[in-house]
Tab-separated table of C-alpha atoms in Angstrom:
chain	number	residue	atom	x	y	z
A	9	UNK	CA	-5.601	2.692	35.630
A	10	UNK	CA	-2.800	4.279	33.586
A	11	UNK	CA	-2.024	2.390	30.385
A	12	UNK	CA	1.698	1.592	30.439
A	13	UNK	CA	3.303	1.005	27.022
A	14	UNK	CA	6.281	-1.324	26.582
A	15	UNK	CA	8.133	1.440	24.695
A	16	UNK	CA	8.135	5.213	25.093
A	17	UNK	CA	7.102	7.291	22.054
A	18	UNK	CA	10.732	8.308	21.590
A	19	UNK	CA	11.977	4.703	21.640
A	20	UNK	CA	9.167	3.545	19.356
A	21	UNK	CA	9.980	6.231	16.813
A	22	UNK	CA	13.655	5.250	16.951
A	23	UNK	CA	12.676	1.652	16.149
A	24	UNK	CA	10.328	2.699	13.322
A	25	UNK	CA	12.925	4.942	11.720
A	26	UNK	CA	15.931	2.651	12.069
A	27	UNK	CA	14.635	-0.914	11.696
A	28	UNK	CA	14.806	-1.946	8.061
A	29	UNK	CA	13.094	-5.311	8.474
A	30	UNK	CA	9.377	-5.856	9.149
A	31	UNK	CA	8.308	-6.282	12.755
A	32	UNK	CA	5.104	-6.434	14.790
A	33	UNK	CA	4.451	-4.182	17.785
A	34	UNK	CA	2.322	-5.743	20.522
A	35	UNK	CA	0.661	-4.139	23.552
A	36	UNK	CA	1.058	-0.615	22.176
A	37	UNK	CA	-2.540	0.343	21.377
A	38	UNK	CA	-4.621	-1.182	24.177
A	39	UNK	CA	-6.183	2.158	25.098
A	40	UNK	CA	-6.873	3.352	21.562
A	41	UNK	CA	-10.607	3.967	20.965
A	42	UNK	CA	-9.982	2.899	17.352
A	43	UNK	CA	-9.849	-0.726	18.531
A	44	UNK	CA	-13.658	-0.513	18.695
A	45	UNK	CA	-13.882	0.310	15.001
A	46	UNK	CA	-15.490	-2.940	13.875
A	47	UNK	CA	-17.707	-2.833	10.788
A	48	UNK	CA	-20.931	-2.575	12.807
A	49	UNK	CA	-19.586	0.429	14.741
A	50	UNK	CA	-18.335	2.114	11.551
A	51	UNK	CA	-21.662	1.427	9.837
A	52	UNK	CA	-23.494	3.269	12.604
A	53	UNK	CA	-21.035	6.173	12.346
A	54	UNK	CA	-21.510	6.487	8.585
A	55	UNK	CA	-25.310	6.551	8.940
A	56	UNK	CA	-26.052	5.073	5.540
A	57	UNK	CA	-23.305	6.835	3.577
A	58	UNK	CA	-22.138	4.728	0.625
A	59	UNK	CA	-18.522	3.946	-0.161
A	60	UNK	CA	-16.923	2.182	-3.102
A	61	UNK	CA	-16.095	-1.518	-2.885
A	62	UNK	CA	-13.765	-3.392	-5.213
A	63	UNK	CA	-14.906	-6.926	-6.043
A	64	UNK	CA	-12.643	-9.718	-7.224
A	65	UNK	CA	-12.909	-13.426	-7.906
A	66	UNK	CA	-11.813	-15.920	-5.258
A	67	UNK	CA	-10.515	-18.291	-7.914
A	68	UNK	CA	-6.744	-18.798	-7.858
A	69	UNK	CA	-4.940	-17.938	-11.080
A	70	UNK	CA	-1.342	-17.664	-12.242
A	71	UNK	CA	-2.009	-13.999	-13.040
A	72	UNK	CA	-2.270	-11.360	-10.288
A	73	UNK	CA	-5.771	-9.974	-9.922
A	74	UNK	CA	-4.992	-6.320	-10.522
A	75	UNK	CA	-7.512	-3.600	-9.732
A	76	UNK	CA	-8.167	-3.195	-13.445
A	77	UNK	CA	-9.607	-6.735	-13.492
A	78	UNK	CA	-12.120	-6.079	-10.703
A	79	UNK	CA	-15.680	-4.774	-10.628
A	80	UNK	CA	-16.819	-1.866	-8.466
A	81	UNK	CA	-20.020	-1.075	-6.563
A	82	UNK	CA	-21.222	1.696	-4.269
A	83	UNK	CA	-22.727	0.293	-1.080
A	84	UNK	CA	-23.255	1.000	2.609
A	85	UNK	CA	-21.344	-0.879	5.284
A	86	UNK	CA	-24.661	-2.298	6.431
A	87	UNK	CA	-25.187	-3.826	2.971
A	88	UNK	CA	-21.611	-5.133	2.973
A	89	UNK	CA	-22.063	-6.738	6.391
A	90	UNK	CA	-25.320	-8.400	5.338
A	91	UNK	CA	-23.655	-9.772	2.194
A	92	UNK	CA	-20.576	-11.060	4.040
A	93	UNK	CA	-22.823	-12.798	6.585
A	94	UNK	CA	-25.069	-14.338	3.918
A	95	UNK	CA	-28.214	-12.562	5.122
A	96	UNK	CA	-31.333	-12.754	2.905
A	97	UNK	CA	-31.414	-8.954	2.655
A	98	UNK	CA	-28.290	-9.114	0.502
A	99	UNK	CA	-30.221	-10.861	-2.283
A	100	UNK	CA	-31.191	-7.406	-3.470
A	101	UNK	CA	-29.052	-4.303	-3.610
A	102	UNK	CA	-25.537	-3.582	-4.885
A	103	UNK	CA	-24.051	-7.002	-4.011
A	104	UNK	CA	-26.983	-9.031	-5.344
A	105	UNK	CA	-25.227	-10.311	-8.460
A	106	UNK	CA	-22.020	-11.263	-6.665
A	107	UNK	CA	-22.110	-14.708	-5.108
A	108	UNK	CA	-20.269	-14.511	-1.763
A	109	UNK	CA	-18.789	-17.963	-2.354
A	110	UNK	CA	-17.197	-16.722	-5.586
A	111	UNK	CA	-16.295	-13.105	-4.808
A	112	UNK	CA	-14.584	-10.994	-2.200
A	113	UNK	CA	-15.183	-7.288	-1.563
A	114	UNK	CA	-12.705	-4.641	-0.449
A	115	UNK	CA	-13.307	-1.023	0.573
A	116	UNK	CA	-9.622	-0.212	0.409
A	117	UNK	CA	-7.602	2.939	0.723
A	118	UNK	CA	-10.326	5.136	2.200
A	119	UNK	CA	-9.064	8.387	3.678
A	120	UNK	CA	-10.514	8.682	7.180
A	121	UNK	CA	-10.412	12.480	6.906
A	122	UNK	CA	-12.667	12.311	3.870
A	123	UNK	CA	-15.247	9.695	4.793
A	124	UNK	CA	-15.671	11.133	8.298
A	125	UNK	CA	-15.276	14.797	7.375
A	126	UNK	CA	-18.519	15.599	9.216
A	127	UNK	CA	-17.271	13.823	12.385
A	128	UNK	CA	-13.725	15.161	12.913
A	129	UNK	CA	-13.863	14.277	16.607
A	130	UNK	CA	-13.285	10.594	15.801
A	131	UNK	CA	-9.866	11.365	14.315
A	132	UNK	CA	-8.515	11.316	17.866
A	133	UNK	CA	-9.468	7.625	18.197
A	134	UNK	CA	-6.207	6.888	16.351
A	135	UNK	CA	-3.156	7.908	18.399
A	136	UNK	CA	0.046	7.636	16.396
A	137	UNK	CA	1.610	9.939	18.989
A	138	UNK	CA	2.283	6.736	20.967
A	139	UNK	CA	4.675	5.799	18.135
A	140	UNK	CA	6.560	9.076	18.397
A	141	UNK	CA	4.563	11.198	15.945
A	142	UNK	CA	2.811	13.951	17.933
A	143	UNK	CA	-0.273	15.379	16.306
A	144	UNK	CA	-0.727	12.438	13.965
A	145	UNK	CA	-4.174	10.880	14.234
A	146	UNK	CA	-6.877	9.320	12.108
A	147	UNK	CA	-6.847	12.451	9.985
A	148	UNK	CA	-3.535	11.293	8.514
A	149	UNK	CA	-4.613	7.658	8.160
A	150	UNK	CA	-6.517	5.403	5.800
A	151	UNK	CA	-9.121	2.711	6.400
A	152	UNK	CA	-9.355	-0.763	4.832
A	153	UNK	CA	-12.468	-2.964	5.127
A	154	UNK	CA	-12.629	-6.357	3.419
A	155	UNK	CA	-14.276	-9.755	3.289
A	156	UNK	CA	-12.503	-13.106	3.345
A	157	UNK	CA	-10.168	-13.393	0.370
A	158	UNK	CA	-9.938	-9.638	-0.247
A	159	UNK	CA	-6.408	-8.819	-1.288
A	160	UNK	CA	-3.995	-6.228	-2.564
A	161	UNK	CA	-1.706	-7.326	-5.442
A	162	UNK	CA	1.971	-7.619	-4.545
A	163	UNK	CA	3.601	-4.191	-4.810
A	164	UNK	CA	6.003	-1.806	-3.158
A	165	UNK	CA	5.250	1.771	-2.141
A	166	UNK	CA	7.617	4.361	-3.550
A	167	UNK	CA	7.193	6.709	-0.599
A	168	UNK	CA	7.673	6.369	3.138
A	169	UNK	CA	7.432	3.504	5.572
A	170	UNK	CA	4.123	2.081	6.742
A	171	UNK	CA	2.470	1.468	10.116
A	172	UNK	CA	-0.591	-0.820	10.000
A	173	UNK	CA	-3.010	-1.356	12.889
A	174	UNK	CA	-5.227	-4.450	12.708
A	175	UNK	CA	-8.645	-3.722	14.236
A	176	UNK	CA	-10.996	-6.566	13.273
A	177	UNK	CA	-10.246	-10.026	11.872
A	178	UNK	CA	-6.841	-11.157	10.646
A	179	UNK	CA	-4.762	-10.413	7.587
A	180	UNK	CA	-1.852	-12.399	6.216
A	181	UNK	CA	1.099	-10.390	4.919
A	182	UNK	CA	3.653	-11.769	2.458
A	183	UNK	CA	6.658	-9.409	2.525
A	184	UNK	CA	9.779	-9.397	0.351
A	185	UNK	CA	12.913	-7.260	0.908
A	186	UNK	CA	13.934	-4.481	-1.515
A	187	UNK	CA	16.824	-6.653	-2.703
A	188	UNK	CA	14.317	-9.098	-4.210
A	189	UNK	CA	12.949	-6.524	-6.655
A	190	UNK	CA	14.377	-8.173	-9.781
A	191	UNK	CA	12.995	-11.567	-8.659
A	192	UNK	CA	9.487	-10.083	-8.470
A	193	UNK	CA	9.433	-8.823	-12.079
A	194	UNK	CA	8.394	-5.202	-11.432
A	195	UNK	CA	5.947	-3.503	-13.784
A	196	UNK	CA	4.265	-0.086	-13.996
A	197	UNK	CA	1.281	-1.476	-15.878
A	198	UNK	CA	-1.299	-0.964	-14.473
A	199	UNK	CA	0.093	2.481	-13.753
A	200	UNK	CA	-0.455	4.119	-10.391
A	201	UNK	CA	1.717	6.792	-8.894
A	202	UNK	CA	3.811	5.506	-5.969
A	203	UNK	CA	2.961	1.818	-6.475
A	204	UNK	CA	5.249	-0.564	-8.340
A	205	UNK	CA	3.441	-3.847	-8.965
A	206	UNK	CA	4.836	-7.352	-9.358
A	207	UNK	CA	3.863	-9.457	-12.364
A	208	UNK	CA	3.982	-12.521	-10.121
A	209	UNK	CA	1.029	-13.965	-8.243
A	210	UNK	CA	3.133	-14.656	-5.170
A	211	UNK	CA	0.644	-17.154	-3.712
A	212	UNK	CA	0.498	-19.153	-6.959
A	213	UNK	CA	3.558	-18.222	-9.028
A	214	UNK	CA	4.000	-19.128	-12.672
A	215	UNK	CA	7.602	-20.303	-12.427
A	216	UNK	CA	7.818	-20.973	-16.162
A	217	UNK	CA	7.272	-17.285	-16.928
A	218	UNK	CA	8.980	-15.982	-13.794
A	219	UNK	CA	11.730	-18.467	-12.884
A	220	UNK	CA	13.740	-15.922	-10.868
A	221	UNK	CA	10.933	-15.776	-8.313
A	222	UNK	CA	12.455	-18.954	-6.862
A	223	UNK	CA	15.262	-16.764	-5.548
A	224	UNK	CA	12.948	-14.494	-3.560
A	225	UNK	CA	12.650	-14.659	0.211
A	226	UNK	CA	9.163	-14.295	1.659
A	227	UNK	CA	8.564	-13.038	5.189
A	228	UNK	CA	5.041	-14.163	6.115
A	229	UNK	CA	3.103	-12.998	9.151
A	230	UNK	CA	-0.534	-13.054	10.220
A	231	UNK	CA	-1.578	-9.797	11.856
A	232	UNK	CA	-4.222	-10.036	14.590
A	233	UNK	CA	-6.380	-7.319	16.195
A	234	UNK	CA	-4.425	-4.982	18.439
A	235	UNK	CA	-1.110	-5.558	16.668
A	236	UNK	CA	0.750	-2.971	14.581
A	237	UNK	CA	2.955	-4.009	11.664
A	238	UNK	CA	5.929	-1.955	10.535
A	239	UNK	CA	6.513	-2.230	6.785
A	240	UNK	CA	9.900	-0.598	6.116
A	241	UNK	CA	10.624	1.506	3.071
A	242	UNK	CA	10.481	-0.296	-0.283
A	243	UNK	CA	9.476	-3.698	1.115
A	244	UNK	CA	7.212	-5.568	-1.278
A	245	UNK	CA	3.927	-6.816	0.190
A	246	UNK	CA	0.934	-8.908	-0.761
A	247	UNK	CA	-1.936	-8.700	1.745
A	248	UNK	CA	-5.002	-10.925	2.070
A	249	UNK	CA	-7.947	-11.037	4.486
A	250	UNK	CA	-8.310	-14.485	6.063
A	251	UNK	CA	-11.379	-13.869	8.251
A	252	UNK	CA	-14.980	-13.163	7.146
A	253	UNK	CA	-14.604	-9.436	7.879
A	254	UNK	CA	-11.419	-7.417	8.406
A	255	UNK	CA	-10.726	-3.794	9.350
A	256	UNK	CA	-7.277	-2.150	9.259
A	257	UNK	CA	-5.973	1.381	9.733
A	258	UNK	CA	-2.644	2.507	8.327
A	259	UNK	CA	-0.491	5.600	8.101
A	260	UNK	CA	2.544	6.284	5.906
A	261	UNK	CA	5.484	7.976	7.561
A	262	UNK	CA	7.146	10.262	5.050
A	263	UNK	CA	10.939	10.266	4.789
A	264	UNK	CA	13.568	12.591	3.360
A	265	UNK	CA	14.331	9.906	0.794
A	266	UNK	CA	10.863	10.495	-0.649
A	267	UNK	CA	12.087	13.672	-2.344
A	268	UNK	CA	14.273	11.695	-4.720
A	269	UNK	CA	11.512	9.121	-5.070
A	270	UNK	CA	9.115	11.863	-6.191
A	271	UNK	CA	11.540	12.844	-8.929
A	272	UNK	CA	11.652	9.211	-10.038
A	273	UNK	CA	7.848	8.974	-9.957
A	274	UNK	CA	7.523	12.164	-11.996
A	275	UNK	CA	9.852	10.745	-14.656
A	276	UNK	CA	7.912	7.484	-14.676
A	277	UNK	CA	4.567	9.254	-15.016
A	278	UNK	CA	5.801	11.328	-17.906
A	279	UNK	CA	7.115	8.309	-19.807
A	280	UNK	CA	4.171	6.012	-19.144
A	281	UNK	CA	1.535	8.631	-19.981
A	282	UNK	CA	3.346	9.786	-23.118
A	283	UNK	CA	3.832	6.295	-24.520
A	284	UNK	CA	0.529	4.711	-23.503
A	285	UNK	CA	-1.521	7.740	-24.534
A	286	UNK	CA	-0.044	7.421	-28.016
A	287	UNK	CA	-1.598	3.976	-28.396
A	288	UNK	CA	-5.074	3.339	-29.703
A	289	UNK	CA	-7.367	3.778	-26.662
A	290	UNK	CA	-9.678	1.123	-28.067
A	291	UNK	CA	-7.129	-1.690	-28.006
A	292	UNK	CA	-8.444	-2.993	-24.677
A	293	UNK	CA	-5.234	-2.418	-22.735
A	294	UNK	CA	-6.409	-1.087	-19.375
A	295	UNK	CA	-3.120	0.494	-18.383
A	296	UNK	CA	-4.372	3.148	-15.954
A	297	UNK	CA	-5.187	1.870	-12.477
A	298	UNK	CA	-8.632	2.890	-11.145
A	299	UNK	CA	-6.897	4.789	-8.320
A	300	UNK	CA	-5.536	7.218	-10.930
A	301	UNK	CA	-8.151	9.781	-11.926
A	302	UNK	CA	-6.897	10.292	-15.480
A	303	UNK	CA	-3.886	10.232	-17.756
A	304	UNK	CA	-2.386	13.664	-17.188
A	305	UNK	CA	-1.007	15.733	-20.053
A	306	UNK	CA	2.654	16.027	-20.926
A	307	UNK	CA	2.603	19.693	-19.881
A	308	UNK	CA	1.243	18.879	-16.414
A	309	UNK	CA	3.681	16.006	-16.003
A	310	UNK	CA	6.603	18.272	-16.923
A	311	UNK	CA	5.428	20.862	-14.388
A	312	UNK	CA	5.315	18.224	-11.686
A	313	UNK	CA	8.775	16.949	-12.617
A	314	UNK	CA	10.199	20.451	-12.249
A	315	UNK	CA	8.479	20.930	-8.892
A	316	UNK	CA	9.746	17.563	-7.659
A	317	UNK	CA	13.312	18.417	-8.725
A	318	UNK	CA	13.080	21.854	-7.069
A	319	UNK	CA	11.809	20.320	-3.840
A	320	UNK	CA	14.637	17.788	-3.867
A	321	UNK	CA	17.323	20.439	-4.429
A	322	UNK	CA	15.799	22.654	-1.742
A	323	UNK	CA	15.903	19.712	0.655
A	324	UNK	CA	19.562	19.099	-0.205
A	325	UNK	CA	20.448	22.754	0.357
A	326	UNK	CA	18.720	22.754	3.715
A	327	UNK	CA	20.471	19.535	4.671
A	328	UNK	CA	23.920	20.880	3.775
A	329	UNK	CA	23.661	24.465	5.026
A	330	UNK	CA	21.349	24.290	7.888
A	331	UNK	CA	21.945	21.739	10.569
A	332	UNK	CA	19.722	18.682	10.368
A	333	UNK	CA	16.554	19.245	12.244
A	334	UNK	CA	16.345	17.646	15.636
A	335	UNK	CA	14.025	14.758	16.109
A	336	UNK	CA	11.327	17.420	16.358
A	337	UNK	CA	8.042	17.615	18.164
A	338	UNK	CA	4.575	18.997	17.619
A	339	UNK	CA	2.792	19.885	14.436
A	340	UNK	CA	5.988	20.687	12.483
A	341	UNK	CA	6.904	17.048	12.755
A	342	UNK	CA	3.715	15.758	11.200
A	343	UNK	CA	3.966	14.219	7.781
A	344	UNK	CA	1.475	14.597	4.988
A	345	UNK	CA	-0.252	11.266	4.388
A	346	UNK	CA	-2.188	12.577	1.409
A	347	UNK	CA	1.143	12.947	-0.397
A	348	UNK	CA	1.575	9.181	-0.327
A	349	UNK	CA	-0.728	8.505	-3.225
A	350	UNK	CA	-3.483	10.078	-5.309
A	351	UNK	CA	-1.506	13.314	-5.210
A	352	UNK	CA	-3.438	14.994	-7.980
A	353	UNK	CA	-6.808	14.285	-6.435
A	354	UNK	CA	-5.791	15.622	-3.043
A	355	UNK	CA	-3.923	18.575	-4.500
A	356	UNK	CA	-0.742	18.038	-2.519
A	357	UNK	CA	2.441	19.335	-4.056
A	358	UNK	CA	5.898	18.066	-3.083
A	359	UNK	CA	7.145	21.360	-1.691
A	360	UNK	CA	4.378	21.353	0.923
A	361	UNK	CA	5.400	18.012	2.386
A	362	UNK	CA	6.973	18.121	5.819
A	363	UNK	CA	10.276	16.285	6.184
A	364	UNK	CA	11.635	13.982	8.821
A	365	UNK	CA	15.335	13.827	9.598
A	366	UNK	CA	16.248	10.562	7.955
A	367	UNK	CA	19.027	9.415	5.686
A	368	UNK	CA	18.206	8.827	2.054
A	369	UNK	CA	19.923	5.448	2.029
A	370	UNK	CA	18.660	2.418	3.885
A	371	UNK	CA	21.419	-0.198	4.066
A	372	UNK	CA	20.597	-3.696	5.207
A	373	UNK	CA	21.133	-3.689	8.972
A	374	UNK	CA	24.132	-5.596	10.246
A	375	UNK	CA	23.715	-8.445	12.703
A	376	UNK	CA	25.057	-6.360	15.586
A	377	UNK	CA	22.570	-3.587	14.790
A	378	UNK	CA	19.678	-6.038	14.878
A	379	UNK	CA	20.927	-7.376	18.195
A	380	UNK	CA	20.439	-3.905	19.664
A	381	UNK	CA	16.746	-3.989	18.793
A	382	UNK	CA	14.493	-4.819	21.776
A	383	UNK	CA	12.946	-7.907	20.187
A	384	UNK	CA	10.774	-9.883	22.551
A	385	UNK	CA	7.103	-10.193	23.496
A	386	UNK	CA	6.408	-6.553	22.564
A	387	UNK	CA	8.391	-6.355	19.295
A	388	UNK	CA	8.302	-9.458	17.133
A	389	UNK	CA	10.676	-9.727	14.200
A	390	UNK	CA	9.133	-11.071	10.999
A	391	UNK	CA	11.759	-13.524	9.786
A	392	UNK	CA	12.088	-15.221	6.401
A	393	UNK	CA	9.563	-17.980	5.810
A	394	UNK	CA	12.232	-20.696	5.759
A	395	UNK	CA	13.037	-19.873	9.385
A	396	UNK	CA	9.515	-20.380	10.661
A	397	UNK	CA	9.785	-23.994	11.678
A	398	UNK	CA	13.466	-24.113	12.591
A	399	UNK	CA	14.031	-20.964	14.614
A	400	UNK	CA	12.254	-20.152	17.859
A	401	UNK	CA	12.631	-17.318	20.341
A	402	UNK	CA	11.424	-13.770	19.961
A	403	UNK	CA	10.376	-14.302	16.353
A	404	UNK	CA	7.098	-14.571	14.512
A	405	UNK	CA	5.753	-17.927	13.386
A	406	UNK	CA	2.311	-19.051	12.363
A	407	UNK	CA	0.243	-21.680	14.134
A	408	UNK	CA	-2.220	-23.967	12.382
A	409	UNK	CA	-4.896	-21.350	13.017
A	410	UNK	CA	-2.721	-18.586	11.559
A	411	UNK	CA	-2.267	-16.714	14.868
A	412	UNK	CA	0.957	-14.889	15.605
A	413	UNK	CA	3.082	-16.814	18.117
A	414	UNK	CA	6.386	-16.317	19.867
A	415	UNK	CA	8.183	-18.210	22.537
A	416	UNK	CA	8.460	-15.237	24.906
A	417	UNK	CA	4.785	-14.769	24.995
A	418	UNK	CA	-8.185	4.556	-4.829
A	419	UNK	CA	-13.169	5.598	-4.061
A	420	UNK	CA	-13.561	6.811	-7.414
A	421	UNK	CA	-14.266	5.453	-10.873
A	422	UNK	CA	-12.090	7.969	-12.746
A	423	UNK	CA	-12.208	9.451	-16.220
A	424	UNK	CA	-11.112	6.368	-18.094
A	425	UNK	CA	-11.526	4.832	-21.541
A	426	UNK	CA	-15.122	4.186	-22.533
A	427	UNK	CA	-14.652	0.444	-22.732
A	428	UNK	CA	-13.069	0.351	-19.285
A	429	UNK	CA	-15.813	2.446	-17.710
A	430	UNK	CA	-18.625	0.413	-19.223
A	431	UNK	CA	-17.046	-2.811	-18.003
A	432	UNK	CA	-16.342	-1.580	-14.487
A	433	UNK	CA	-19.798	-0.156	-13.951
A	434	UNK	CA	-21.706	-2.768	-15.963
A	435	UNK	CA	-24.987	-3.970	-14.482
A	436	UNK	CA	-24.150	-7.449	-15.752
A	437	UNK	CA	-21.685	-7.781	-12.895
A	438	UNK	CA	-20.299	-11.293	-13.285
A	439	UNK	CA	-19.965	-10.931	-17.046
A	440	UNK	CA	-17.970	-7.721	-16.545
A	441	UNK	CA	-15.642	-9.273	-14.002
A	442	UNK	CA	-14.964	-12.341	-16.155
A	443	UNK	CA	-14.462	-10.175	-19.236
A	444	UNK	CA	-11.987	-7.929	-17.422
A	445	UNK	CA	-10.129	-10.941	-16.054
A	446	UNK	CA	-9.886	-12.359	-19.543
A	447	UNK	CA	-8.677	-9.077	-21.035
A	448	UNK	CA	-5.842	-8.822	-18.556
A	449	UNK	CA	-4.544	-12.356	-18.950
A	450	UNK	CA	-1.219	-12.580	-20.768
A	451	UNK	CA	-1.137	-13.930	-24.282
A	452	UNK	CA	1.374	-16.728	-23.913
A	453	UNK	CA	1.645	-17.234	-27.662
A	454	UNK	CA	2.677	-13.631	-28.283
A	455	UNK	CA	6.164	-13.341	-29.749
A	456	UNK	CA	6.343	-9.717	-30.925
A	457	UNK	CA	7.441	-7.107	-28.410
A	458	UNK	CA	4.653	-4.884	-27.134
A	459	UNK	CA	4.634	-1.347	-25.785
A	460	UNK	CA	4.326	-2.820	-22.307
A	461	UNK	CA	7.459	-4.907	-22.856
A	462	UNK	CA	9.331	-1.734	-23.748
A	463	UNK	CA	7.910	0.111	-20.747
A	464	UNK	CA	8.860	-2.672	-18.339
A	465	UNK	CA	12.466	-2.095	-19.371
A	466	UNK	CA	12.288	1.673	-19.786
A	467	UNK	CA	10.691	2.408	-16.411
A	468	UNK	CA	12.352	-0.402	-14.499
A	469	UNK	CA	13.180	0.980	-11.016
A	470	UNK	CA	16.928	0.606	-11.651
A	471	UNK	CA	16.729	2.536	-14.918
A	472	UNK	CA	14.530	5.293	-13.487
A	473	UNK	CA	16.866	5.664	-10.497
A	474	UNK	CA	19.817	6.180	-12.839
A	475	UNK	CA	17.882	8.680	-14.999
A	476	UNK	CA	16.870	10.629	-11.873
A	477	UNK	CA	20.485	10.785	-10.686
A	478	UNK	CA	21.668	12.040	-14.088
A	479	UNK	CA	18.868	14.612	-14.187
A	480	UNK	CA	19.653	15.881	-10.690
A	481	UNK	CA	23.380	16.091	-11.503
A	482	UNK	CA	22.492	18.231	-14.518
A	483	UNK	CA	20.476	20.577	-12.304
A	484	UNK	CA	23.343	20.948	-9.815
A	485	UNK	CA	25.747	22.195	-12.500
């Protein structure tokens, strides 16, 4: 009756920390109680507690549907399930003015530790120790519940690498390597710490505005229940639910390289907040993402920058003087998921984050290095989309039904501008959503440079990286 895994925790961790291309783990979580976390089960656990859902239009546009262009409602999972199944009971209640054929709903980025704070025993249903991270459970994870069409705009995460467990339904992931960043037209508007968005709707790109997107290389995979996706550091991803109801659980694995990334994020926050706060708040530019509680003051941003720099230098000193920590075990090894995002809400400061012994640089793996990886029925490499129909073997492809095949086998409304708040929480739901969508559409006839144009250049990842390096060199003198 013992559940035998294809890889030991030590081997799995080695793969997670060294593989710099996306891959899918199979047959690793068969005994996890979390596999029973379908929406009905979670609804019973929550006992009528409401959570925030983001609602977006199913219509396809050339413009990404950012979170600032969505509506928000508070609802129970029971109400969500009734709505997604088209039950008559959904004709009243929070989803009543959102036609299921026109809208999708997403309860995304919900901290399991917070929504189940009165039931801490269920944290053990998630066992990341099988992936080489002892002590890591649902407490350091987040929950994602969506309807068909629910999606996350294409973005990259500034911190860590990502492990994603699919529990119910299927999700399609469009991934792009870090080297494609310039082809994806990065922007920090809407601003959210640790997320760099793409201006491109990758499923319906406007190639007239974004011609360089043609040079990007998509890696597309459909994740099914029981599979775990590894999203390496700084890989872009657009994620969409393709079944009526989906449930996912993820955890970010923090890396030493995150210390420099936190310096870069602190610089970005300071610049974006200073420049955008100087504009007229009534101009309709919804620059702050709903996941950000508020535009922090220059004084607070400067304090955080200094703390981030201090934490980075302390890490460097430890790395140079004291031998690199061994691949560690137990609670000291655990990383702090709440540091991934929404730092100010959680109250996590950079110096409190536990480190893992990883290099700060992630070079593209050489062919011989990839050959050493145990690809096969239990570890499926997500290859570029152009390879899907021409290359077979231990690689991921998609069938007509979207299944994975291989040959070998931000719940808060925030203190935002008045106009933004009234639109997001408007009782005239469809009007609000359409109005927000309209406000965020680009003005193609605009010829004068805007503040956002300046910011896109000023806080471009390449520029911010250079500024951070110069700043850190100054501190070392």
